[in-house]
Tab-separated table of C-alpha atoms in Angstrom:
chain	number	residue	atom	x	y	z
A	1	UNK	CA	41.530	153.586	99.617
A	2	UNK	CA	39.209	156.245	97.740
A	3	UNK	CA	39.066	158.313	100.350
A	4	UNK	CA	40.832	161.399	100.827
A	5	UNK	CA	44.280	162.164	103.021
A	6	UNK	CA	45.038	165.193	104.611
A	7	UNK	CA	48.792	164.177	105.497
A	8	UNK	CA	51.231	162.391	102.854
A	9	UNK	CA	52.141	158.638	103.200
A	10	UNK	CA	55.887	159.886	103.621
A	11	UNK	CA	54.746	162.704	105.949
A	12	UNK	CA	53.299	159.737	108.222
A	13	UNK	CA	55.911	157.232	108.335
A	14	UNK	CA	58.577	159.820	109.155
A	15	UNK	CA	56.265	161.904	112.155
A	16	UNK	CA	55.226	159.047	113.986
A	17	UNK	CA	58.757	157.495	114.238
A	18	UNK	CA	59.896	154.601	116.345
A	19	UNK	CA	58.063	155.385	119.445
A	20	UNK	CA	55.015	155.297	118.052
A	21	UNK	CA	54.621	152.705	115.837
A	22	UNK	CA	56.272	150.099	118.258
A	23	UNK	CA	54.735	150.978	120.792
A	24	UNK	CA	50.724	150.283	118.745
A	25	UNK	CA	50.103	153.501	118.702
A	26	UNK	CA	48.085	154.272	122.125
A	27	UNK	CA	50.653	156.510	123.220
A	28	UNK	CA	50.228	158.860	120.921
A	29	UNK	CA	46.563	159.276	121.830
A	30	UNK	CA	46.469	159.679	125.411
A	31	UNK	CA	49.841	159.763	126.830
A	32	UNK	CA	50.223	158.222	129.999
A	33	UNK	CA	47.045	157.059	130.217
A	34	UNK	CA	47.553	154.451	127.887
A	35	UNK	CA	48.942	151.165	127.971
A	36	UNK	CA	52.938	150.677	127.754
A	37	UNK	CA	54.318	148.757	125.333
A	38	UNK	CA	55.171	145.328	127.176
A	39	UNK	CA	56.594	141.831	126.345
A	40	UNK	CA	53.830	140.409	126.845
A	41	UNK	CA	51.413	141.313	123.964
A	42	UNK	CA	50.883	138.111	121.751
A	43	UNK	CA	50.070	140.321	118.577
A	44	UNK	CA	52.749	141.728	115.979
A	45	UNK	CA	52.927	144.987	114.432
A	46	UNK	CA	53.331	145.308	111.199
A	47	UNK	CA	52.766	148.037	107.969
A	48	UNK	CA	50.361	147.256	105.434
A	49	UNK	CA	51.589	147.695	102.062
A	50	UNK	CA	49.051	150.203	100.613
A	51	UNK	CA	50.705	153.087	103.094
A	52	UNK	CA	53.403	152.761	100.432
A	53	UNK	CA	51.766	152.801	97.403
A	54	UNK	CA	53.156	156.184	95.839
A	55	UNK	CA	56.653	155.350	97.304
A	56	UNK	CA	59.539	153.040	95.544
A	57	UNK	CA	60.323	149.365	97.891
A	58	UNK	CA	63.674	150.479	98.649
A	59	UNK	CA	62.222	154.169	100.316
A	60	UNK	CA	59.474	152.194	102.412
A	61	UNK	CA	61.847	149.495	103.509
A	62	UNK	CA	64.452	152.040	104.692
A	63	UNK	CA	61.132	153.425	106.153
A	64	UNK	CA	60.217	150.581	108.177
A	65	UNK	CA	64.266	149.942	109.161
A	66	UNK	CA	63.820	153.415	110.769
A	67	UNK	CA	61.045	153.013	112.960
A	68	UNK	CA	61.724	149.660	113.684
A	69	UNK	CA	58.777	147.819	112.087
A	70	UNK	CA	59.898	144.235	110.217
A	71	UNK	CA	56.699	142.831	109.141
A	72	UNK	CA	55.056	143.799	105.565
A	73	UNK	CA	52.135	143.042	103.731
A	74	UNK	CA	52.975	142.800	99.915
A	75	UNK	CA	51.002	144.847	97.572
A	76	UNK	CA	51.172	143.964	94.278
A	77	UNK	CA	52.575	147.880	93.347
A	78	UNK	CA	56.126	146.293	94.632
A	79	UNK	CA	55.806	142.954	93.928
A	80	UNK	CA	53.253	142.144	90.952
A	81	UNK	CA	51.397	139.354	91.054
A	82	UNK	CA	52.545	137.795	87.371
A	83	UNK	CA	56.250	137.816	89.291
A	84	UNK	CA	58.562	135.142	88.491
A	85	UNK	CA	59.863	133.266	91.393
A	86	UNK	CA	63.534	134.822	90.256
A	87	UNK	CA	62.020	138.380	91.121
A	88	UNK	CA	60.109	137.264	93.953
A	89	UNK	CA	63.175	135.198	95.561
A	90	UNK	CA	65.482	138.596	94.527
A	91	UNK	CA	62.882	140.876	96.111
A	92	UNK	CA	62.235	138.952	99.115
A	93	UNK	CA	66.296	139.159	99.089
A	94	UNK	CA	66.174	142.592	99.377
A	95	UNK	CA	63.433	142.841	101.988
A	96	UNK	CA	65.885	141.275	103.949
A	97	UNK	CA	68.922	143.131	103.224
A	98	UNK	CA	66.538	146.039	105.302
A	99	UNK	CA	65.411	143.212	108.031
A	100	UNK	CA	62.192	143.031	106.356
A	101	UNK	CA	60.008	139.851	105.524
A	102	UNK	CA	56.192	139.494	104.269
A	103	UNK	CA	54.026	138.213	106.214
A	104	UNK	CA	51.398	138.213	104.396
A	105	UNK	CA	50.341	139.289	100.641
A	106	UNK	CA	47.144	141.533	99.129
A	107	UNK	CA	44.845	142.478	99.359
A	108	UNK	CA	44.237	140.600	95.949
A	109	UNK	CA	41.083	141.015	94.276
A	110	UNK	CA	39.900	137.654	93.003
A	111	UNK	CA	37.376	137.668	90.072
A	112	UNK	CA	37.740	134.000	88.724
A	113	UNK	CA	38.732	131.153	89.750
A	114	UNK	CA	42.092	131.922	87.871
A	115	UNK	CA	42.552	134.687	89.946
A	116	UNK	CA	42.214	132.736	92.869
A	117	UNK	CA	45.120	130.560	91.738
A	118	UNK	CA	47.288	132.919	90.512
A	119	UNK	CA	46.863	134.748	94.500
A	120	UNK	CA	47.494	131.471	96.361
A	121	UNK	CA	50.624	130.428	94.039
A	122	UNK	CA	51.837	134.138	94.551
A	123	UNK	CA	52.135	133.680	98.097
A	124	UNK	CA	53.472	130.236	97.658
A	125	UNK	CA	56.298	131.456	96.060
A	126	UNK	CA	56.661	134.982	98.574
A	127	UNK	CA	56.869	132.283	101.628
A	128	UNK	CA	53.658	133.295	103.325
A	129	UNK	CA	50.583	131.511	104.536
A	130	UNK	CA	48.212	134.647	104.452
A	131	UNK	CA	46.394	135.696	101.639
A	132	UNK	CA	44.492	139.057	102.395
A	133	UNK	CA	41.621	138.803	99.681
A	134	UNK	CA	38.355	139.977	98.170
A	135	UNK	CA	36.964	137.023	96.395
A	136	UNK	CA	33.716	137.737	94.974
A	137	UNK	CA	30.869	135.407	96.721
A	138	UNK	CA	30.764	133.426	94.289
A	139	UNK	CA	33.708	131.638	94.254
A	140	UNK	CA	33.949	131.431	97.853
A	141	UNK	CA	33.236	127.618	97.731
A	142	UNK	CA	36.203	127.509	95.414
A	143	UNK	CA	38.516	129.462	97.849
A	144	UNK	CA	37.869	127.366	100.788
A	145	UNK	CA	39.069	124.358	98.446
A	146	UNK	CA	42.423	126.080	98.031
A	147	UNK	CA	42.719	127.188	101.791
A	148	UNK	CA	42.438	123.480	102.250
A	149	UNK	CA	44.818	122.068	99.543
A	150	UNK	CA	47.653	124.834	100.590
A	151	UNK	CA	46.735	124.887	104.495
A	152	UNK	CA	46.620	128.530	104.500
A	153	UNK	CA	45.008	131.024	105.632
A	154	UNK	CA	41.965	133.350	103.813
A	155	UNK	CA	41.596	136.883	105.343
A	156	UNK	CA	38.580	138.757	103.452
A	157	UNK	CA	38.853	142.634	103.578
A	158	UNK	CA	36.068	144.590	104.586
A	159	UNK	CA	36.048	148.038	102.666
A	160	UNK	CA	33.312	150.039	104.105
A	161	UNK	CA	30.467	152.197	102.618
A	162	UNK	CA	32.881	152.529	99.181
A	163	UNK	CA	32.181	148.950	97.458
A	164	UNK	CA	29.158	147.000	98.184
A	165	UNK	CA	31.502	144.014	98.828
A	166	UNK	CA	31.994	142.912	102.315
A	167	UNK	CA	31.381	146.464	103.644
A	168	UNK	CA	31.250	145.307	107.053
A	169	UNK	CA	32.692	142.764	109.513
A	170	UNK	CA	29.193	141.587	109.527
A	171	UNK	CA	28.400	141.408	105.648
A	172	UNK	CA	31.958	139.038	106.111
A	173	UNK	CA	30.548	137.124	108.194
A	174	UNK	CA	27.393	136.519	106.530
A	175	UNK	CA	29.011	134.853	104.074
A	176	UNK	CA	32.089	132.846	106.347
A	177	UNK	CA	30.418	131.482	108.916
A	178	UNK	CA	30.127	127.927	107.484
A	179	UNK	CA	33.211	128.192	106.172
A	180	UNK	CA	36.711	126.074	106.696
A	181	UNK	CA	37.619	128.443	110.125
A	182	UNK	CA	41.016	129.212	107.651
A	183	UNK	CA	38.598	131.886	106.081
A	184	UNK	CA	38.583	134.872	108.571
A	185	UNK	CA	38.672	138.629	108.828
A	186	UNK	CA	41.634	141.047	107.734
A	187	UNK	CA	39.406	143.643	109.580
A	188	UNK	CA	39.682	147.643	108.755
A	189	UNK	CA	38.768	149.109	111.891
A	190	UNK	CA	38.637	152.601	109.954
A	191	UNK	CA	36.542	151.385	107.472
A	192	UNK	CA	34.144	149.681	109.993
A	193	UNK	CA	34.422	153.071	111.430
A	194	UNK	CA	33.024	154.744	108.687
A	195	UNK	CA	30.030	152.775	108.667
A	196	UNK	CA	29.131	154.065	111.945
A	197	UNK	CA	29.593	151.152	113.326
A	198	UNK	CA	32.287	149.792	116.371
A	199	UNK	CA	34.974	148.173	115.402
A	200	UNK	CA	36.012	147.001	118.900
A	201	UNK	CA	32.246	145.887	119.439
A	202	UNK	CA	32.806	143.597	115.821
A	203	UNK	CA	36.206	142.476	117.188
A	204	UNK	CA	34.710	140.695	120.438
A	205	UNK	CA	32.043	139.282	118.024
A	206	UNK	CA	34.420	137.892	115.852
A	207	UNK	CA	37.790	137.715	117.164
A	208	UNK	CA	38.163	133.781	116.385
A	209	UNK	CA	38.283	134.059	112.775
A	210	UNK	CA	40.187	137.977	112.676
A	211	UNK	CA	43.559	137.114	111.250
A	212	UNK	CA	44.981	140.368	110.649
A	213	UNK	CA	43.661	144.013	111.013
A	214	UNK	CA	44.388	146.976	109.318
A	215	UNK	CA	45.078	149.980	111.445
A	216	UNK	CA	44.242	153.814	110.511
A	217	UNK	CA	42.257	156.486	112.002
A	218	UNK	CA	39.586	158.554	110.666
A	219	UNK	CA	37.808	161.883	111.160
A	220	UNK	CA	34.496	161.420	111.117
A	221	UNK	CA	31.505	157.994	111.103
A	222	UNK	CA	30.697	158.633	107.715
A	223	UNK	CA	31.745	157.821	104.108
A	224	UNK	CA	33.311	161.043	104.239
A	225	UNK	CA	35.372	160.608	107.038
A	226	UNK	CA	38.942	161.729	105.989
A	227	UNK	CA	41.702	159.721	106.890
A	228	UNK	CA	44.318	161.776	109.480
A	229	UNK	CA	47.249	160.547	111.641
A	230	UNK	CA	46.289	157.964	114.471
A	231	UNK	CA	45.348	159.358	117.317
A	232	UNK	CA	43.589	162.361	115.760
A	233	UNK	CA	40.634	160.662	114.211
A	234	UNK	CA	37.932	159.164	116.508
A	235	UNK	CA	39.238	155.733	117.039
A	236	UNK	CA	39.841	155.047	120.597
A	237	UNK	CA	43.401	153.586	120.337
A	238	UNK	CA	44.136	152.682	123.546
A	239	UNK	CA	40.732	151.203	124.151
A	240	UNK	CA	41.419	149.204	121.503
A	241	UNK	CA	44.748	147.699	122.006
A	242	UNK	CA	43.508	146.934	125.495
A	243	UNK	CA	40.672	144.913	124.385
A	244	UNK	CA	43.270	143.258	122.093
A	245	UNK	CA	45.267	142.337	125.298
A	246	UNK	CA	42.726	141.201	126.941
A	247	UNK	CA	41.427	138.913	124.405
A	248	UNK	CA	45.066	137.305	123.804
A	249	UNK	CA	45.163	138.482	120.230
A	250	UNK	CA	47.593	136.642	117.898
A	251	UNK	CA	47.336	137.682	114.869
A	252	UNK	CA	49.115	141.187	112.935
A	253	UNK	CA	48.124	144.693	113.538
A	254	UNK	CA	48.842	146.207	110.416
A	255	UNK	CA	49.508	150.134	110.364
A	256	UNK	CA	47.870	151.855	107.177
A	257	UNK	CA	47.672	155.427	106.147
């Protein structure tokens, strides 16, 4: 993200620890007042690959083994996109060594329809069935095509007031409503955030087609909002997570930083 951290990526992963990350984070907002973790929540928790993106595969894997967390979105940094299916079948490997799979890949930026190709045949090959995209508008005809022919699953990334593509949940949907339903959301609640706008209000809206969200907090409602550890931005975590409960959410919560 080009915005600014206060706290280091490593910093992160090794203060929250265990307890907070499986837990969803409310805990570490308001204590006993939030929600306990229970067996009954439908969603998964997982770590999206950018929190890693200035740290080796084998660090963030040991990472995730420590607090618990097996789920990982793949970011081309540790697995590039051009990968032959020897280094994706020996990196998957290793994922698994630490008791780590994918489940999902990107976000991939697609430009062409070659690009578009080359993201759904990566994640052919990683074993997944979500691709995490930003396809420009243009060739979203040509992306629903390919959801269709692979029977996956399309989640467009929204990316606030810093690219004047899909900004918002809304500005998503604009373009996805008349779309196969296997093009959704993987929604930024921080970067929704920063538009001044609430993410748990866009999440009720359009929680049919959210596939996967990605989870940080942030400072302030504004392009400048800084990114800080969960629970000390303004995001109301355990309002959140309770609305997700409520709504019988199934899809990944993705922890970013």
């Amino acid at each position: 993200k080009p915005i600014t951290m206060k706290f280091s990526r490593r910093k992160f992963v090794k203060a929250t620890g265990a307890g907070v990350l499986a837990a969803g984070m409310p805990s570490i907002v308001s204590g006993a007042a939030a929600d306990p973790p229970t067996p009954k929540d439908l969603f998964r928790l997982a770590v999206a690959g950018y929190t890693f993106a200035k740290i080796s595969l084998d660090d963030s894997l040991a990472m995730m083994k420590r607090v618990g967390v097996n789920l990982l979105g793949v970011k081309d940094f540790h697995l590039p996109l051009t990968s032959t299916k020897e280094v994706i079948d020996q990196t998957l490997a290793k994922m698994k060594s630490f008791g780590v799979e994918p489940y999902g890949v990107g976000p991939i930026y697609m430009k062409s329809e070659a690009a578009v190709d080359q993201a759904f045949a990566y994640a052919k090959l990683a074993g997944v069935t979500l691709v995490v995209g930003v396809p420009d508008v243009q060739f979203l005809p040509y992306v629903e095509k390919k959801v269709k022919e692979y029977n996956f699953r399309l989640a467009i990334h929204n990316h606030g007031p810093d690219l004047p593509l899909y900004p918002s949940a809304e500005s998503i949907w604009k373009e996805i409503k008349n779309l196969d339903p296997g093009i959704g959301f993987c929604f930024d609640i921080a970067h929704e955030t920063r538009l001044g706008l609430d993410p748990i209000e866009a999440y009720i809206k359009y929680k049919d087609r959210i596939f996967d969200f990605h989870i940080w907090d942030c400072d302030k409602p504004e392009k400048a909002g800084w990114c800080v550890e969960a629970g000390r931005g303004i995001i109301d975590f355990p309002k959140f997570f309770k609305t997700l409960r409520e709504n019988n959410y199934t899809g990944t919560c993705s922890l970013e930083y």
